[in-house]
Amino acid sequence: MKPQLILLGAPGSGKGTQAARLVAELDYNHLSTGDLLRKEIKSESELGKKVQGIMDAGKLVDDDTVLELLNANCDLGSNVYIFDGFPRNGEQAKALDSVVLKDAKSKAVYFEIDLDMLAARLTNRRTCSGCGEIYNLLSKAPSKEGVCDKCGGELTQRKDDNEETVKTRLQVFKETIDPVLAHYEATGRLARIDASQDPESVFGALKAVTEA
Ligand code: AP5
Ligand code: MG
């Protein structure tokens, strides 16, 4: 079985974009804690109501809540996952190993990119409300404004993709990423790729890492 894959990287570094391609071409299952949390908000569940304000502000939801949600959506017996958006701090990195992965083999990939490049990517992102396809008004615009090329669904902007919240998200990332990288480095499971390249080149680098 391929190792479970953990994508690490700043908001807008391209984790979701690349995960979709890995799912389509290499038979992975995509597990994004951000997507799981947004689903809770959309369904207006108790959990959704609890986390909405935190996510809108660009802060991190508490570790126990996210870990529980992740674990409930994860069956490692028969699936190879891409963990996207988890772990986000040192505690989550340890918990992923001890509570979720246990003995499963895993590899982490860090999407390295200058954070100054990311605000433009994020504020120009649009996502299909039907199939989840990710667009960008600057680099990957849909053929028809507001409409998904793939399924005809409506394109929407994430609530946390405004300039002010993006600043907070990038700041939170800067303050929390080091222990996460140290955790995977110390256990010999960390690869780094240059996420400033075009999506095709990033995919090539990612594929090489998964096959190494
Ligand atoms: P989450 O949904 O995980 O968001 P994020 O980490 O901020 O990352 P993004 O989804 O914004 O970026 P991405 O790397 O997926 O980029 P994408 O591929 O879309 O988390 C949201 C919130 O949920 C958090 O703030 C927190 O509140 C909460 N949360 C989630 N997990 C949590 C956890 N574990 N603990 C606590 N709280 C948690 O690309 C972005 C744009 O760039 C797109 O427009 C795309 O088209 C474009 N693009 C992609 N690649 C390229 C490229 N190579 N060149 C040019 N443009 C590109
Ligand atoms: Mg994402």
Tab-separated table of C-alpha atoms and ligand atoms in Angstrom:
chain	number	residue	atom	x	y	z
A	1	MET	CA	0.000	0.000	0.000
A	2	LYS	CA	1.213	3.540	-0.809
A	3	PRO	CA	2.059	5.675	2.254
A	4	GLN	CA	-0.593	8.021	3.606
A	5	LEU	CA	0.248	11.488	2.292
A	6	ILE	CA	0.256	14.622	4.435
A	7	LEU	CA	0.223	17.949	2.578
A	8	LEU	CA	1.698	20.852	4.533
A	9	GLY	CA	1.689	24.420	3.309
A	10	ALA	CA	0.415	27.928	3.774
A	11	PRO	CA	-3.109	29.019	2.805
A	12	GLY	CA	-3.104	29.285	-0.981
A	13	SER	CA	0.041	27.227	-1.507
A	14	GLY	CA	-1.929	24.823	-3.712
A	15	LYS	CA	-2.745	21.871	-1.449
A	16	GLY	CA	-6.367	21.537	-2.573
A	17	THR	CA	-5.518	21.992	-6.251
A	18	GLN	CA	-2.877	19.273	-6.160
A	19	ALA	CA	-4.950	16.947	-3.973
A	20	ALA	CA	-7.741	16.940	-6.571
A	21	ARG	CA	-5.263	15.849	-9.227
A	22	LEU	CA	-3.762	13.119	-7.029
A	23	VAL	CA	-7.259	11.774	-6.417
A	24	ALA	CA	-8.078	11.786	-10.136
A	25	GLU	CA	-4.822	10.255	-11.339
A	26	LEU	CA	-3.339	8.236	-8.496
A	27	ASP	CA	-6.308	6.879	-6.600
A	28	TYR	CA	-5.973	8.715	-3.302
A	29	ASN	CA	-8.835	9.825	-1.040
A	30	HIS	CA	-8.862	13.509	-0.145
A	31	LEU	CA	-9.396	14.431	3.495
A	32	SER	CA	-9.398	18.199	4.034
A	33	THR	CA	-10.253	19.412	7.534
A	34	GLY	CA	-11.169	22.813	6.055
A	35	ASP	CA	-13.690	21.130	3.726
A	36	LEU	CA	-15.101	19.006	6.577
A	37	LEU	CA	-15.540	22.118	8.737
A	38	ARG	CA	-17.169	24.098	5.882
A	39	LYS	CA	-19.599	21.182	5.389
A	40	GLU	CA	-20.572	21.435	9.063
A	41	ILE	CA	-21.176	25.188	8.667
A	42	LYS	CA	-23.298	24.636	5.564
A	43	SER	CA	-25.434	22.014	7.307
A	44	GLU	CA	-25.916	24.416	10.260
A	45	SER	CA	-24.961	21.681	12.730
A	46	GLU	CA	-24.038	22.534	16.321
A	47	LEU	CA	-20.405	22.044	15.407
A	48	GLY	CA	-20.835	24.305	12.376
A	49	LYS	CA	-22.302	27.067	14.540
A	50	LYS	CA	-19.430	26.704	17.007
A	51	VAL	CA	-16.660	27.013	14.399
A	52	GLN	CA	-18.094	29.570	11.960
A	53	GLY	CA	-16.841	32.712	13.744
A	54	ILE	CA	-13.380	31.212	14.260
A	55	MET	CA	-12.998	30.298	10.588
A	56	ASP	CA	-14.397	33.622	9.389
A	57	ALA	CA	-11.713	35.321	11.501
A	58	GLY	CA	-8.956	33.132	10.045
A	59	LYS	CA	-8.024	31.597	13.405
A	60	LEU	CA	-7.555	27.906	14.189
A	61	VAL	CA	-10.392	25.748	15.504
A	62	ASP	CA	-9.402	23.909	18.710
A	63	ASP	CA	-7.333	20.747	18.314
A	64	ASP	CA	-9.775	18.285	19.939
A	65	THR	CA	-12.699	19.354	17.742
A	66	VAL	CA	-10.743	19.015	14.512
A	67	LEU	CA	-9.095	15.746	15.529
A	68	GLU	CA	-12.472	14.223	16.378
A	69	LEU	CA	-13.944	15.329	13.050
A	70	LEU	CA	-10.951	13.976	11.142
A	71	ASN	CA	-10.994	10.635	12.920
A	72	ALA	CA	-14.716	10.213	12.331
A	73	ASN	CA	-14.195	10.632	8.581
A	74	CYS	CA	-11.222	8.354	8.231
A	75	ASP	CA	-11.014	4.604	7.585
A	76	LEU	CA	-7.371	3.680	7.222
A	77	GLY	CA	-8.083	-0.031	6.808
A	78	SER	CA	-8.818	0.216	3.116
A	79	ASN	CA	-7.968	3.761	1.990
A	80	VAL	CA	-4.884	5.800	1.218
A	81	TYR	CA	-5.531	9.406	2.197
A	82	ILE	CA	-4.216	12.803	1.430
A	83	PHE	CA	-4.377	14.734	4.698
A	84	ASP	CA	-4.865	18.379	3.686
A	85	GLY	CA	-4.947	21.102	6.361
A	86	PHE	CA	-4.120	18.747	9.210
A	87	PRO	CA	-1.790	18.913	11.121
A	88	ARG	CA	-1.450	22.657	11.681
A	89	ASN	CA	0.584	22.732	14.892
A	90	GLY	CA	2.954	20.477	16.809
A	91	GLU	CA	0.180	18.975	18.974
A	92	GLN	CA	-1.884	18.025	15.927
A	93	ALA	CA	1.175	16.443	14.299
A	94	LYS	CA	1.708	14.221	17.345
A	95	ALA	CA	-2.004	13.394	17.551
A	96	LEU	CA	-2.169	12.448	13.875
A	97	ASP	CA	0.535	9.845	14.483
A	98	SER	CA	-0.752	8.481	17.769
A	99	VAL	CA	-4.531	8.648	17.325
A	100	VAL	CA	-5.161	8.387	13.582
A	101	LEU	CA	-2.212	6.867	11.708
A	102	LYS	CA	-0.944	4.560	14.476
A	103	ASP	CA	1.211	2.038	12.567
A	104	ALA	CA	0.286	3.223	9.050
A	105	LYS	CA	3.189	4.383	6.898
A	106	SER	CA	3.092	8.101	6.056
A	107	LYS	CA	4.994	10.803	4.251
A	108	ALA	CA	4.712	14.599	4.542
A	109	VAL	CA	5.231	17.073	1.734
A	110	TYR	CA	5.813	20.763	2.440
A	111	PHE	CA	4.650	23.199	-0.266
A	112	GLU	CA	7.383	25.844	-0.029
A	113	ILE	CA	6.473	29.308	-1.285
A	114	ASP	CA	7.119	32.968	-0.462
A	115	LEU	CA	4.072	34.035	1.581
A	116	ASP	CA	3.948	37.369	-0.282
A	117	MET	CA	2.669	35.493	-3.337
A	118	LEU	CA	-0.384	34.122	-1.579
A	119	ALA	CA	-2.785	36.995	-0.922
A	120	ALA	CA	-3.371	37.469	-4.662
A	121	ARG	CA	-3.957	33.760	-5.161
A	122	LEU	CA	-6.458	33.613	-2.312
A	123	THR	CA	-8.516	36.727	-3.005
A	124	ASN	CA	-8.875	35.623	-6.640
A	125	ARG	CA	-9.874	32.049	-5.835
A	126	ARG	CA	-13.348	30.852	-6.770
A	127	THR	CA	-14.691	27.371	-6.024
A	128	CYS	CA	-17.505	25.426	-7.661
A	129	SER	CA	-20.365	24.910	-5.237
A	130	GLY	CA	-21.311	21.765	-7.179
A	131	CYS	CA	-18.162	19.721	-7.788
A	132	GLY	CA	-15.555	21.641	-5.770
A	133	GLU	CA	-13.323	22.479	-8.755
A	134	ILE	CA	-10.902	25.281	-7.818
A	135	TYR	CA	-10.478	28.306	-10.122
A	136	ASN	CA	-8.474	31.516	-10.042
A	137	LEU	CA	-9.540	34.734	-11.734
A	138	LEU	CA	-5.894	35.497	-12.588
A	139	SER	CA	-4.387	32.130	-13.472
A	140	LYS	CA	-7.278	29.724	-14.110
A	141	ALA	CA	-10.389	31.661	-15.032
A	142	PRO	CA	-13.579	29.815	-16.029
A	143	SER	CA	-14.664	30.239	-19.676
A	144	LYS	CA	-17.931	31.793	-18.527
A	145	GLU	CA	-17.870	34.143	-15.545
A	146	GLY	CA	-19.267	32.566	-12.388
A	147	VAL	CA	-19.931	29.166	-13.993
A	148	CYS	CA	-17.955	25.942	-13.569
A	149	ASP	CA	-16.468	24.604	-16.816
A	150	LYS	CA	-16.751	21.050	-15.538
A	151	CYS	CA	-20.295	20.775	-14.170
A	152	GLY	CA	-22.029	24.114	-14.828
A	153	GLY	CA	-22.265	24.765	-11.079
A	154	GLU	CA	-22.122	28.214	-9.529
A	155	LEU	CA	-18.681	29.550	-8.579
A	156	THR	CA	-18.443	31.060	-5.127
A	157	GLN	CA	-15.831	32.888	-3.091
A	158	ARG	CA	-14.825	31.500	0.295
A	159	LYS	CA	-15.794	33.799	3.152
A	160	ASP	CA	-12.245	33.714	4.569
A	161	ASP	CA	-10.689	34.766	1.233
A	162	ASN	CA	-10.925	38.513	1.894
A	163	GLU	CA	-7.819	40.655	2.388
A	164	GLU	CA	-8.154	41.103	6.137
A	165	THR	CA	-8.816	37.445	6.981
A	166	VAL	CA	-6.099	36.323	4.576
A	167	LYS	CA	-3.587	38.434	6.548
A	168	THR	CA	-4.613	36.695	9.782
A	169	ARG	CA	-4.473	33.236	8.164
A	170	LEU	CA	-0.961	33.827	6.852
A	171	GLN	CA	0.160	35.180	10.237
A	172	VAL	CA	-1.295	32.144	12.044
A	173	PHE	CA	0.504	29.903	9.572
A	174	LYS	CA	3.853	31.644	10.224
A	175	GLU	CA	3.397	31.229	13.969
A	176	THR	CA	2.491	27.533	13.909
A	177	ILE	CA	4.295	25.746	11.074
A	178	ASP	CA	7.827	25.326	12.505
A	179	PRO	CA	7.078	22.577	15.065
A	180	VAL	CA	5.097	20.707	12.394
A	181	LEU	CA	8.039	20.687	9.997
A	182	ALA	CA	10.387	19.748	12.851
A	183	HIS	CA	8.136	16.789	13.737
A	184	TYR	CA	8.347	15.279	10.259
A	185	GLU	CA	11.996	16.171	9.787
A	186	ALA	CA	12.900	14.434	13.050
A	187	THR	CA	11.144	11.269	11.929
A	188	GLY	CA	12.653	11.325	8.417
A	189	ARG	CA	9.303	11.745	6.691
A	190	LEU	CA	9.568	15.256	5.241
A	191	ALA	CA	9.945	16.176	1.571
A	192	ARG	CA	9.862	19.753	0.262
A	193	ILE	CA	8.605	20.930	-3.108
A	194	ASP	CA	8.687	24.339	-4.778
A	195	ALA	CA	5.029	25.422	-4.793
A	196	SER	CA	5.727	28.695	-6.640
A	197	GLN	CA	5.934	26.847	-9.957
A	198	ASP	CA	2.989	26.412	-12.322
A	199	PRO	CA	0.474	23.735	-11.208
A	200	GLU	CA	1.727	21.201	-13.778
A	201	SER	CA	5.328	21.436	-12.501
A	202	VAL	CA	4.168	21.262	-8.885
A	203	PHE	CA	2.242	18.088	-9.732
A	204	GLY	CA	5.356	16.587	-11.347
A	205	ALA	CA	7.385	17.279	-8.205
A	206	LEU	CA	4.643	15.899	-5.973
A	207	LYS	CA	4.290	12.744	-8.044
A	208	ALA	CA	8.056	12.180	-7.865
A	209	VAL	CA	7.904	12.461	-4.074
A	210	THR	CA	5.018	10.011	-3.788
A	211	GLU	CA	6.854	7.495	-5.958
A	212	ALA	CA	10.261	7.845	-4.242
B	1	AP5	P1	-8.329	25.216	4.900
B	1	AP5	O1	-9.543	24.967	4.135
B	1	AP5	O2	-7.399	24.101	5.193
B	1	AP5	O3	-7.570	26.427	4.221
B	1	AP5	P2	-6.027	26.814	4.130
B	1	AP5	O4	-5.072	25.959	4.831
B	1	AP5	O5	-6.041	28.231	4.528
B	1	AP5	O6	-5.638	26.534	2.692
B	1	AP5	P3	-6.441	26.915	1.399
B	1	AP5	O7	-7.523	25.934	1.152
B	1	AP5	O8	-6.827	28.361	1.461
B	1	AP5	O9	-5.273	26.825	0.314
B	1	AP5	P4	-4.780	25.608	-0.597
B	1	AP5	O10	-3.356	25.355	-0.235
B	1	AP5	O11	-5.715	24.454	-0.560
B	1	AP5	O12	-4.795	26.317	-2.002
B	1	AP5	P5	-5.667	26.024	-3.336
B	1	AP5	O13	-5.188	24.768	-3.967
B	1	AP5	O14	-7.113	26.166	-3.086
B	1	AP5	O15	-8.696	25.837	6.339
B	1	AP5	C1	-9.637	26.872	6.480
B	1	AP5	C2	-9.890	27.162	7.946
B	1	AP5	O16	-10.419	25.990	8.583
B	1	AP5	C3	-8.675	27.536	8.797
B	1	AP5	O17	-8.357	28.909	8.691
B	1	AP5	C4	-9.132	27.129	10.196
B	1	AP5	O18	-10.020	28.089	10.724
B	1	AP5	C5	-9.928	25.864	9.919
B	1	AP5	N1	-9.100	24.640	9.985
B	1	AP5	C6	-8.855	23.763	8.966
B	1	AP5	N2	-8.063	22.771	9.372
B	1	AP5	C7	-7.772	23.022	10.679
B	1	AP5	C8	-6.969	22.358	11.638
B	1	AP5	N3	-6.293	21.252	11.340
B	1	AP5	N4	-6.906	22.890	12.875
B	1	AP5	C9	-7.566	24.006	13.206
B	1	AP5	N5	-8.337	24.698	12.334
B	1	AP5	C10	-8.435	24.200	11.074
B	1	AP5	O19	-5.162	27.251	-4.250
B	1	AP5	C11	-5.439	28.591	-3.905
B	1	AP5	C12	-5.592	29.434	-5.167
B	1	AP5	O20	-4.350	29.457	-5.867
B	1	AP5	C13	-6.625	28.872	-6.178
B	1	AP5	O21	-7.279	29.933	-6.793
B	1	AP5	C14	-5.758	28.091	-7.190
B	1	AP5	O22	-6.345	28.075	-8.480
B	1	AP5	C15	-4.474	28.908	-7.182
B	1	AP5	N6	-3.287	28.075	-7.408
B	1	AP5	C16	-3.047	26.817	-6.919
B	1	AP5	N7	-1.837	26.368	-7.316
B	1	AP5	C17	-1.310	27.366	-8.076
B	1	AP5	C18	-0.072	27.501	-8.768
B	1	AP5	N8	0.855	26.527	-8.758
B	1	AP5	N9	0.166	28.662	-9.428
B	1	AP5	C19	-0.776	29.674	-9.452
B	1	AP5	N10	-1.971	29.598	-8.822
B	1	AP5	C20	-2.231	28.446	-8.132
B	2	MG	MG	-7.527	24.033	0.454
